[in-house]
Short mmCIF file of C-alpha atoms in Angstrom, two decimals:
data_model
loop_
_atom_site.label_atom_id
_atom_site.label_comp_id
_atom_site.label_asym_id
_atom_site.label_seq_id
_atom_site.Cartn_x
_atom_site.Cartn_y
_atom_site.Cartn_z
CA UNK A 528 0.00 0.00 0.00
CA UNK A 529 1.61 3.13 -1.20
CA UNK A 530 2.62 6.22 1.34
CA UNK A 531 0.11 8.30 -0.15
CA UNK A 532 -2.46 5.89 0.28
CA UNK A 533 -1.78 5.88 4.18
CA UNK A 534 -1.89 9.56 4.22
CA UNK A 535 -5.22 9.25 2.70
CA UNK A 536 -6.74 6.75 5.39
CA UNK A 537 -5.21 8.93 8.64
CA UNK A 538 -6.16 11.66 7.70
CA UNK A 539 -9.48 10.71 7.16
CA UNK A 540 -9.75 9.86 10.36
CA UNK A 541 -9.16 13.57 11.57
CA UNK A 542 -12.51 14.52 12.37
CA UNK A 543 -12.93 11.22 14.92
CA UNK A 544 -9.68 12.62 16.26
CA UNK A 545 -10.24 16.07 16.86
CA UNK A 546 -8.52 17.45 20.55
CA UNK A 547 -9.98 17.65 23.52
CA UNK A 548 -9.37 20.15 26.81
CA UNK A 549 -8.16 16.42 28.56
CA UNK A 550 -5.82 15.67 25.31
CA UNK A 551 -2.88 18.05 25.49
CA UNK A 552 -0.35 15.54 24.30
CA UNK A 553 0.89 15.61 20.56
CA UNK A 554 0.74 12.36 18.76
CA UNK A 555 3.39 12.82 15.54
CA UNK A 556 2.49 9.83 13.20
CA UNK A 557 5.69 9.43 11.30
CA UNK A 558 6.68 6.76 8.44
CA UNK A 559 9.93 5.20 8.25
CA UNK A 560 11.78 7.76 6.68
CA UNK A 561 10.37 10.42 8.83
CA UNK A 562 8.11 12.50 7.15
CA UNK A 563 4.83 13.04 9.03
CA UNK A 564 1.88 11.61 7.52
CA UNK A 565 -0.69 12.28 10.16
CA UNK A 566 -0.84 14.32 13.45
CA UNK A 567 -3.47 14.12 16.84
CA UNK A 568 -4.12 14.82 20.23
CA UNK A 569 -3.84 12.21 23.46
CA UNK A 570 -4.47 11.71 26.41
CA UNK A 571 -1.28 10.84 29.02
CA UNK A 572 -2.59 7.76 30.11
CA UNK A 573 -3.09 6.31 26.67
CA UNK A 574 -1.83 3.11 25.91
CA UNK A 575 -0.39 1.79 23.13
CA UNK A 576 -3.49 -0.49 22.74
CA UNK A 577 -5.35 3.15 23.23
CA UNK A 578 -2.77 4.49 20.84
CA UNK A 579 -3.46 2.40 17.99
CA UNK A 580 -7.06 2.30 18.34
CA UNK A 581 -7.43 5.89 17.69
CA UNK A 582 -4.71 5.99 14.72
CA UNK A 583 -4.94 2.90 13.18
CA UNK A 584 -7.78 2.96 11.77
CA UNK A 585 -6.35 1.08 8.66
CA UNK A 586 -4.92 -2.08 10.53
CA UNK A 587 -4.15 -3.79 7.12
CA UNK A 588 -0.93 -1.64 6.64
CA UNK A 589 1.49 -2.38 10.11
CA UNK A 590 1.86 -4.21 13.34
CA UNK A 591 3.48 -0.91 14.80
CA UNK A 592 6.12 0.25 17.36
CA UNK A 593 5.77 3.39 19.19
CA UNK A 594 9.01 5.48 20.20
CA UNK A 595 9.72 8.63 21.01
CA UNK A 596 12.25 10.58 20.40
CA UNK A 597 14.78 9.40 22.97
CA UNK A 598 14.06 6.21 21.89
CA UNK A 599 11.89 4.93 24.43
CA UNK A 600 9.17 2.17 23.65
CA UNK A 601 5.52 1.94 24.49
CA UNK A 602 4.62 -1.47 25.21
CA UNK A 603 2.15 -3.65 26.96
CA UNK A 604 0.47 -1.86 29.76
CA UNK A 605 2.55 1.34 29.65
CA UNK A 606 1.28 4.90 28.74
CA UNK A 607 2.52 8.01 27.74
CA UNK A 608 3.31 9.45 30.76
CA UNK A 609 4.98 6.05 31.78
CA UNK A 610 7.70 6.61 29.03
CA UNK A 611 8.46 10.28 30.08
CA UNK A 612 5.85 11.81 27.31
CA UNK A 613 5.25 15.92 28.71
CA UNK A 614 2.94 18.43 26.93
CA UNK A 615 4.43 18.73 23.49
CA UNK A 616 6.74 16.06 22.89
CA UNK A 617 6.49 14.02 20.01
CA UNK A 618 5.99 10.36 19.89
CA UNK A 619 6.63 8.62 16.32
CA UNK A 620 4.52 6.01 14.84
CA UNK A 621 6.81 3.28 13.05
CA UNK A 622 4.47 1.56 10.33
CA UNK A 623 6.04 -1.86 9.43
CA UNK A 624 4.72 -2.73 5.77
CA UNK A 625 2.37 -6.42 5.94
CA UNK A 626 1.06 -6.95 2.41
CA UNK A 627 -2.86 -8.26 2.93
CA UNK A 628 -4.19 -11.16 1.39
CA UNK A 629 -7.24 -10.57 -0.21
CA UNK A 630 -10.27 -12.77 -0.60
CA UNK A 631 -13.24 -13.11 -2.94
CA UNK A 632 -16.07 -16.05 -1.85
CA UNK A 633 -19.83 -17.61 -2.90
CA UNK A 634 -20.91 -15.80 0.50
CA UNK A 635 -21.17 -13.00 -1.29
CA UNK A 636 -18.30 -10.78 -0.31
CA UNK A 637 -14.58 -10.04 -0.49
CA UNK A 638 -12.74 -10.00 2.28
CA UNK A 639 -8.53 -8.52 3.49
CA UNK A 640 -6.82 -10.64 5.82
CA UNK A 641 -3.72 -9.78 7.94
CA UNK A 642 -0.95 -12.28 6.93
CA UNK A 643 0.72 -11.87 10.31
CA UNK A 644 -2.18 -13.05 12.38
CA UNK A 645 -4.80 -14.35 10.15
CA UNK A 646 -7.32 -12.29 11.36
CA UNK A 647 -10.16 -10.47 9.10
CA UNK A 648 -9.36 -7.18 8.73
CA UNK A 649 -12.19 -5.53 5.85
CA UNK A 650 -15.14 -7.04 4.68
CA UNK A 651 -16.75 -5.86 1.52
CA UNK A 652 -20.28 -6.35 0.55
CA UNK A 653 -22.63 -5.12 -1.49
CA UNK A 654 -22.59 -7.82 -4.15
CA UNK A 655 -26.27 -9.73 -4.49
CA UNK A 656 -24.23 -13.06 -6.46
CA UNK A 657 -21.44 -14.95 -5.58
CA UNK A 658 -17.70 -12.44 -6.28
CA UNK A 659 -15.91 -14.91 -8.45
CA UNK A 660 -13.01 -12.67 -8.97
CA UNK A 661 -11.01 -10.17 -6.84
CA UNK A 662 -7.76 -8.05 -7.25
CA UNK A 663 -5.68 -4.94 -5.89
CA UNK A 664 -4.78 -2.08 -8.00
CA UNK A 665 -0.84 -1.71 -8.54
CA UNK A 666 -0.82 1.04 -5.30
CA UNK A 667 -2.93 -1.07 -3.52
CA UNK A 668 -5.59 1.62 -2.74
CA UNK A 669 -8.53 0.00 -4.80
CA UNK A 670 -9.63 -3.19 -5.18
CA UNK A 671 -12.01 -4.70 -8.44
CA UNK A 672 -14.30 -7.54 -7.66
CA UNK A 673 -16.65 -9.67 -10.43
CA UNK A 674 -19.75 -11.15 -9.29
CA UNK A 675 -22.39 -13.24 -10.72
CA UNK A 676 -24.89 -10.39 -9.78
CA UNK A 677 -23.38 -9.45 -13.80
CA UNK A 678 -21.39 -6.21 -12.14
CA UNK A 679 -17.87 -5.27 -11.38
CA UNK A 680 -17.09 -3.24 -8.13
CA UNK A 681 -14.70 -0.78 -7.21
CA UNK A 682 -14.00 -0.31 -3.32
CA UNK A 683 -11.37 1.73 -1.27
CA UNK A 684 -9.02 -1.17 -0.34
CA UNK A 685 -9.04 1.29 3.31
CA UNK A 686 -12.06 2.09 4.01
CA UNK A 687 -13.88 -0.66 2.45
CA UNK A 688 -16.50 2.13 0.42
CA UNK A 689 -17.76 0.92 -2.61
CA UNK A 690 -16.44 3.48 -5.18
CA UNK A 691 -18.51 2.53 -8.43
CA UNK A 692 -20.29 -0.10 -9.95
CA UNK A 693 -19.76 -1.04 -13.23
CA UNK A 694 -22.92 -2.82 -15.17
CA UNK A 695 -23.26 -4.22 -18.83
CA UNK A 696 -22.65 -7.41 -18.52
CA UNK A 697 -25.75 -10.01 -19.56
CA UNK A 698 -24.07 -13.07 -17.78
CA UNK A 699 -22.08 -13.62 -14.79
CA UNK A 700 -18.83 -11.80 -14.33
CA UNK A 701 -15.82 -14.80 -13.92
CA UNK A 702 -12.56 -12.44 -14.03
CA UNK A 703 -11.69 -9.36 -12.94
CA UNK A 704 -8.09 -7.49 -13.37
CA UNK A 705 -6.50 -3.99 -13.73
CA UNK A 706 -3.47 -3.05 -16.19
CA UNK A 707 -0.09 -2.44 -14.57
CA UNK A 708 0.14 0.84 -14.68
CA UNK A 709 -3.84 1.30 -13.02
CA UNK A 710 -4.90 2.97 -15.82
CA UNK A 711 -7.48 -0.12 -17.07
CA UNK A 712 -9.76 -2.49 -15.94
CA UNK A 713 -10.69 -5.80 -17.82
CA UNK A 714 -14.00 -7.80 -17.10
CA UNK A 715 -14.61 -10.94 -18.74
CA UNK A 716 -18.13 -12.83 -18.57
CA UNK A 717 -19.43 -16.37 -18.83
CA UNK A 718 -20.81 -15.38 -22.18
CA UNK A 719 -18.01 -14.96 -23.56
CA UNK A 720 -17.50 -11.23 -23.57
CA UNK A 721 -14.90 -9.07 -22.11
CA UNK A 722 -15.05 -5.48 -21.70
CA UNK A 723 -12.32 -3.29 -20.96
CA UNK A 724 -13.30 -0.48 -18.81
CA UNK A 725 -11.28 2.97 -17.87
CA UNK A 726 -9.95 2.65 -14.03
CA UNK A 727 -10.79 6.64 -13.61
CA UNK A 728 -13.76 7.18 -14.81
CA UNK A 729 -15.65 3.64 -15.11
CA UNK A 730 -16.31 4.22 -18.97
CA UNK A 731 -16.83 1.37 -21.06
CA UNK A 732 -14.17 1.35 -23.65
CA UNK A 733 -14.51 -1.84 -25.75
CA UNK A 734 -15.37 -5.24 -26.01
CA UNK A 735 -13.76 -8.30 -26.85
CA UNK A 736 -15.64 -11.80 -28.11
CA UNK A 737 -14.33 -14.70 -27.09
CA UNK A 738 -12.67 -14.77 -23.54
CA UNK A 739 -14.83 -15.53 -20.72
CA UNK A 740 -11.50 -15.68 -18.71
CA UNK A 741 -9.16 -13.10 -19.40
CA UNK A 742 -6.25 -10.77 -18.14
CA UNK A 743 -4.00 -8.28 -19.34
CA UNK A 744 -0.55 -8.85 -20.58
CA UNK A 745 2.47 -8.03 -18.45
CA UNK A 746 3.89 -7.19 -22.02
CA UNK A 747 1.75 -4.60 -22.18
CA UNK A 748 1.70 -2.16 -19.21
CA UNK A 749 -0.69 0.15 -20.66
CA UNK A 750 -3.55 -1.95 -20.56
CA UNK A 751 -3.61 -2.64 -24.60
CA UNK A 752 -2.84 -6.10 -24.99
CA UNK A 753 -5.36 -9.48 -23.51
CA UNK A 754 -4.54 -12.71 -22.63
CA UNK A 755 -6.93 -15.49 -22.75
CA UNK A 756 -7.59 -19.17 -23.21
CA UNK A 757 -10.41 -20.54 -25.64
CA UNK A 758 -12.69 -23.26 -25.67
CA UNK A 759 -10.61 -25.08 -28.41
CA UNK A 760 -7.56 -26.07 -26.14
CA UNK A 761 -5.35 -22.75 -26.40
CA UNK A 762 -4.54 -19.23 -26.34
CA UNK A 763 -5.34 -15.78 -26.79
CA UNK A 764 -4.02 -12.76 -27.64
CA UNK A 765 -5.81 -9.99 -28.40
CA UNK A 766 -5.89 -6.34 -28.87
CA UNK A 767 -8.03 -4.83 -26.21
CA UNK A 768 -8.77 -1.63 -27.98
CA UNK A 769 -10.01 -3.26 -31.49
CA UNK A 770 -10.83 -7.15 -30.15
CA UNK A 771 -8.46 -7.82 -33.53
CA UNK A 772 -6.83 -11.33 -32.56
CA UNK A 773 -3.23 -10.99 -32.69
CA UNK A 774 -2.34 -14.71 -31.92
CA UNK A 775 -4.37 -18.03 -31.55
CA UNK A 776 -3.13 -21.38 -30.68
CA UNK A 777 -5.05 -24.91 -30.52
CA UNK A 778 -3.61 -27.86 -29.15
CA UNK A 779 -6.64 -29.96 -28.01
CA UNK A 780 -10.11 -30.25 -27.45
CA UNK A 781 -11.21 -28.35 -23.91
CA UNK A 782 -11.78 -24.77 -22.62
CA UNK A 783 -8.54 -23.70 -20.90
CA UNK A 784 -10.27 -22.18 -17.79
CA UNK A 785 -7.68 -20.53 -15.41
CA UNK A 786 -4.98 -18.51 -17.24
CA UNK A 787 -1.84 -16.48 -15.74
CA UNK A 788 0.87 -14.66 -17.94
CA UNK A 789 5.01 -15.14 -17.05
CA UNK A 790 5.96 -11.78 -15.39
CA UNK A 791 7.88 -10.27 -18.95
CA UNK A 792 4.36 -11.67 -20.65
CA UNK A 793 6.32 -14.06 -23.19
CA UNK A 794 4.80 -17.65 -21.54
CA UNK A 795 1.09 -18.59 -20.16
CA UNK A 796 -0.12 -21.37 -18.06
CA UNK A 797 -3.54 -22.76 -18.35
CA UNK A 798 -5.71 -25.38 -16.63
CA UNK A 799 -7.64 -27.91 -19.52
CA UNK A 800 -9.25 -30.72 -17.96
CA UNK A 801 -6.76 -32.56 -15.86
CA UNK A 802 -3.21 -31.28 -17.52
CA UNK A 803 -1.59 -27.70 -17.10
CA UNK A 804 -0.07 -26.13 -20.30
CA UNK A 805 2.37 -24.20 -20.65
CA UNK A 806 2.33 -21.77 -23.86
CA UNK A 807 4.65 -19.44 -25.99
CA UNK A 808 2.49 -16.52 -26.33
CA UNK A 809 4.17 -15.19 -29.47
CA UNK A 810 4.00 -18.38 -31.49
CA UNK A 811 1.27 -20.31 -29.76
CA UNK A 812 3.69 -23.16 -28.99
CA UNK A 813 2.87 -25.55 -25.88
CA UNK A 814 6.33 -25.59 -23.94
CA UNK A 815 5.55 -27.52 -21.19
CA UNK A 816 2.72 -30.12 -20.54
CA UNK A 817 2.58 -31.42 -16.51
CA UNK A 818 -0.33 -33.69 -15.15
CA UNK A 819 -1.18 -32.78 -11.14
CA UNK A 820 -3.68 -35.83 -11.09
CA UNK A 821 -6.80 -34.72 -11.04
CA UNK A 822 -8.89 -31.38 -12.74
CA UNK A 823 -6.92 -28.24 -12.67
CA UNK A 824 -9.26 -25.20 -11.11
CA UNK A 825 -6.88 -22.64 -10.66
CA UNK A 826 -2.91 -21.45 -11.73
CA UNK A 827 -0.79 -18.84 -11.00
CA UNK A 828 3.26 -17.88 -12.24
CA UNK A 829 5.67 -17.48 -9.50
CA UNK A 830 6.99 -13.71 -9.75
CA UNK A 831 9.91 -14.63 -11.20
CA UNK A 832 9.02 -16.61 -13.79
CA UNK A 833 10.59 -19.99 -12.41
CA UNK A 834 7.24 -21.83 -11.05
CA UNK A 835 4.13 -22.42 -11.43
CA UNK A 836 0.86 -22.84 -9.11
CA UNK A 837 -1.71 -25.30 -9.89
CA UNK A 838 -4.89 -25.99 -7.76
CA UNK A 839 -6.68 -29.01 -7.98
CA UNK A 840 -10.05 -30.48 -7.45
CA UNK A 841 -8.57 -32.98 -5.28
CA UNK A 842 -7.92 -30.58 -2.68
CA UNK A 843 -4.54 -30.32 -3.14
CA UNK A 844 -1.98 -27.42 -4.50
CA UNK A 845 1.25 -28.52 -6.81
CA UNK A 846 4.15 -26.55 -7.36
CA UNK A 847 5.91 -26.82 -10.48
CA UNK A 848 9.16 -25.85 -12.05
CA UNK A 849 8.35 -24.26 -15.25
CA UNK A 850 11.99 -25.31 -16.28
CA UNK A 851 11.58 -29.31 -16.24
CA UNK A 852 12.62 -31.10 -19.30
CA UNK A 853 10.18 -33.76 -18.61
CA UNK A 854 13.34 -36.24 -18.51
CA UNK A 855 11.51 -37.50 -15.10
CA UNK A 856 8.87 -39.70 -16.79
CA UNK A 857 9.61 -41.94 -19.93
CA UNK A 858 6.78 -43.10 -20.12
CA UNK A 859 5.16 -40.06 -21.23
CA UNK A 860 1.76 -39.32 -23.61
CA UNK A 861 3.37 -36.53 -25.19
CA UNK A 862 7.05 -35.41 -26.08
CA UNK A 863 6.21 -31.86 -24.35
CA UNK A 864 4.36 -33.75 -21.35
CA UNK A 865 5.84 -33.46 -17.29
CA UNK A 866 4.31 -36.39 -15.34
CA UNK A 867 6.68 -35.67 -12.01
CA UNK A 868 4.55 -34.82 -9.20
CA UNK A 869 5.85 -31.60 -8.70
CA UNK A 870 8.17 -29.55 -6.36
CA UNK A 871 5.38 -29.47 -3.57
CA UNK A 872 2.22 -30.98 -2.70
CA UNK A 873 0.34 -28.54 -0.85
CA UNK A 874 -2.32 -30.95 1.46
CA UNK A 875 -4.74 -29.71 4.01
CA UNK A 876 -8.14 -28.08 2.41
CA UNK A 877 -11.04 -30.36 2.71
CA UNK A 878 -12.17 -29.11 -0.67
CA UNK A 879 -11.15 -27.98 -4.59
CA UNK A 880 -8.66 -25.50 -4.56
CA UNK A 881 -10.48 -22.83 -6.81
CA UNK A 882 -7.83 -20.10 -6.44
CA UNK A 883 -3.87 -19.59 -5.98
CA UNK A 884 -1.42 -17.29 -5.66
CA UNK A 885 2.27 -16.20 -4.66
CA UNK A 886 3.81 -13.73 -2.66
CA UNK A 887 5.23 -10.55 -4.05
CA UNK A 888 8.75 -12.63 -3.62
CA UNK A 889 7.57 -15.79 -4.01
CA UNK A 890 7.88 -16.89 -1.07
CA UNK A 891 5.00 -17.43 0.64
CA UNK A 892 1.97 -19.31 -1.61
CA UNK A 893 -1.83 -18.90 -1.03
CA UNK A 894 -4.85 -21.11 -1.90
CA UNK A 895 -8.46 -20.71 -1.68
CA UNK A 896 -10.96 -23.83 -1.08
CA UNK A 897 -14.26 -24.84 -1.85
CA UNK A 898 -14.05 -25.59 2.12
CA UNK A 899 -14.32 -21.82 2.84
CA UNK A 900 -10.80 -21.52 4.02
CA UNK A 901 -7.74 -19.54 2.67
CA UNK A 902 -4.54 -20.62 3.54
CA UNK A 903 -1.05 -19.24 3.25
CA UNK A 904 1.82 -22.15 2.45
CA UNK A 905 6.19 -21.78 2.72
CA UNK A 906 7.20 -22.22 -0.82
CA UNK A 907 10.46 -23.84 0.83
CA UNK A 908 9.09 -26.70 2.73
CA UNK A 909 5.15 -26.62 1.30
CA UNK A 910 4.67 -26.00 5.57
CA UNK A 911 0.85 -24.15 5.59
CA UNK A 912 1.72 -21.57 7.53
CA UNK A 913 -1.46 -19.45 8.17
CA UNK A 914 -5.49 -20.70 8.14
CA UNK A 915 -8.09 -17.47 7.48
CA UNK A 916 -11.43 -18.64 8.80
CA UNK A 917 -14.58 -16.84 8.55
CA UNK A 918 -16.16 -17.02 4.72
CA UNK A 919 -19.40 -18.93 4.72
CA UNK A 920 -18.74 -20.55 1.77
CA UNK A 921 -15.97 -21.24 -1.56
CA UNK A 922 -12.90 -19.13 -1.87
CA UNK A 923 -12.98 -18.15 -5.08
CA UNK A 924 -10.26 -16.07 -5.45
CA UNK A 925 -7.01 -15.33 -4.10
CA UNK A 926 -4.20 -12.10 -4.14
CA UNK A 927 -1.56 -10.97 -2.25
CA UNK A 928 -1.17 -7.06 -1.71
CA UNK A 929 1.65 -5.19 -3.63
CA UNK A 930 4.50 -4.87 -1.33
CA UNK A 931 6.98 -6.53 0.73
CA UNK A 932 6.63 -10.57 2.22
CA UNK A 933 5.85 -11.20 5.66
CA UNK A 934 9.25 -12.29 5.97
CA UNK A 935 11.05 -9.34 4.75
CA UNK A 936 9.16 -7.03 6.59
CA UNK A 937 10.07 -9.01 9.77
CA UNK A 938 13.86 -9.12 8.84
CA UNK A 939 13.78 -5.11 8.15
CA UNK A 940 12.05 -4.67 12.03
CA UNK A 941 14.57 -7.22 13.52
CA UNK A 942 17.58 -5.25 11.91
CA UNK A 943 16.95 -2.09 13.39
#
């Protein structure tokens, strides 16, 4: 979540924090370089429970530490006055990035999730169908969700306020994303139909035929070049401003369902039936071909470009290299064709995986279940980590914030 975005959500809170006669003691709410984002009045017996309650009003962004200037802590049952706070001085607010881990379920809502704790942070409703689809703008302030209601929502990721509505759609909304540089926003429907939408405004720019699954190409920042898989077995690419079809690809007979681009845009992955393909966008050549075992629901492309996330209806997660030769398996059904089991098995929903996802590193991988559960996974040692508990029904969708991992953000505090 992006500095300015922070700003934004303190100093919203200004009016709940106006002073008092009884509050004569300056809060300074500083970042980690210093500058002051946000400034109020406490009381001397304030804790740092008290503290936080006040300021934070945007828990998503920091498990904090409180200093002042001398370098003194505020912990546990201590106040201000405890750690030598007078009238005036200035106690600083150190905000310690967590990226969230947003949800989208069949209850009905999408949800943010601390990935320190597990605990629910921001519901969003306002959906009347199922939100198939969810996913963060590249600052992290907004957040898109698809529904089968047939609309597209746009919410502050901070406040949880549903920002606009987008309707047009005749059938039910399956994907949602938004163009790297947060200019665009791409719908695609189970009719078929895409529509590419302007992230400012909410016009309605064009539509594309075809993709009932689609996403934007890292190749193309600006929002001008879809992805997609067809009904035929392959690949996509299209033009999103004239729906001109710049590349197909067949290779058998099956909609590829889930699709995710390689982070420079040159390779997809799809789900068709029970393998996972792996695709050279510019030629439409299947690199890779790797068999989980059972009906692929969901993939996802590590952020460097190394690995590969499948999710299975067996209720299980694989990991893949996206570099195996194959060489594993002679007995193989194709030349192209993987049949190792993968680097990981990911085992503990009760249900399909429907969704998955990786950290901003990599390190950390996330699933979401047909049990109702979201789970966060080491990409080391395939360990689950983290449980988030509280959706009444399927995780559809899984994303991890923009920002740093858990675990660098804990390395950073522990440094200084």
């Amino acid at each position: 979540f992006s500095e300015a975005a922070l700003a934004r959500g303190l100093a919203a809170q200004a009016p709940h924090l106006a002073s008092a006669a009884s509050k004569a003691m300056r809060i300074s709410v500083r970042n980690l370089s210093g500058r002051e984002v946000a400034s109020v009045e406490a009381e001397r017996s304030w804790t740092k429970a008290e503290v936080c309650a006040q300021i934070l009003d945007i828990p998503l962004l920091a498990l904090p530490r409180l200093l002042t200037v001398a370098g003194a802590e505020l912990n546990g049952s201590a106040t201000l006055a405890d750690i030598g706070l007078s009238d005036g001085d200035v106690l600083q607010l150190l905000l310690e990035q967590r990226p969230a881990l947003l949800t989208a379920s069949a209850d009905g809502t999408a949800a943010l999730w601390c990935t320190s704790s597990g605990k629910l942070i921001r519901s969003f409703a306002g959906h009347s169908g199922q939100v198939s689809s969810a996913t963060f703008s590249p600052d992290g302030a907004r957040i898109l969700t698809g529904s089968y209601d047939r609309t597209a929502k746009v919410w502050c990721a901070h406040t949880g306020q549903c920002l606009r509505t987008l309707e047009g759609h005749s059938e039910a909304i399956l994907s949602v994303d938004i163009s790297a540089d947060g200019t665009r926003m791409l719908t695609g429907a189970r009719d078929g139909i895409a529509g590419v939408w302007c992230a400012s405004t909410g016009e309605y720019l064009s539509t594309l035929r075809g993709p009932a699954i689609a996403i934007f190409s890292p190749a193309s920042p600006d929002g001008r070049r879809v992805l997609a898989g067809t009904t035929e077995g392959g690949i996509l690419s299209m033009d999103a401003d004239s729906g001109e079809i710049l590349q197909a690809s067949r290779c058998m007979y099956g909609q590829v369902v889930p699709v995710a681009a390689s982070p420079d845009g040159a390779r997809v992955i799809g789900g068709v039936y029970q393998d996972m393909l792996m695709w050279r966008v510019e030629t439409g050549k299947v690199l890779r071909r790797c068999w989980p075992g059972s009906w692929v629901e969901s993939v996802a492309f590590s952020p460097d470009g190394t690995r590969a996330l499948c999710g299975c209806a067996d209720n299980v997660a694989v990991l893949w290299s996206t570099e195996c030769t194959g060489e594993c398996q002679p007995h193989r059904r194709h030349a192209d064709e993987c049949r190792c089991r993968g680097l990981l098995r990911l085992q503990g929903h009760r249900g399909p995986v429907k969704s998955v996802a990786f950290s901003a590193d990599g390190r950390q991988l996330f699933t979401g279940s047909q049990d109702g559960t979201a789970k966060m996974w080491s990409a080391e040692t395939g360990d689950c980590l983290l449980t988030f508990e509280g959706h009444t029904a399927a995780v559809m969708s899984v994303r991890c914030a923009p920002g740093k991992s858990v675990d660098e953000a804990a390395e950073e505090a522990a440094g200084r």
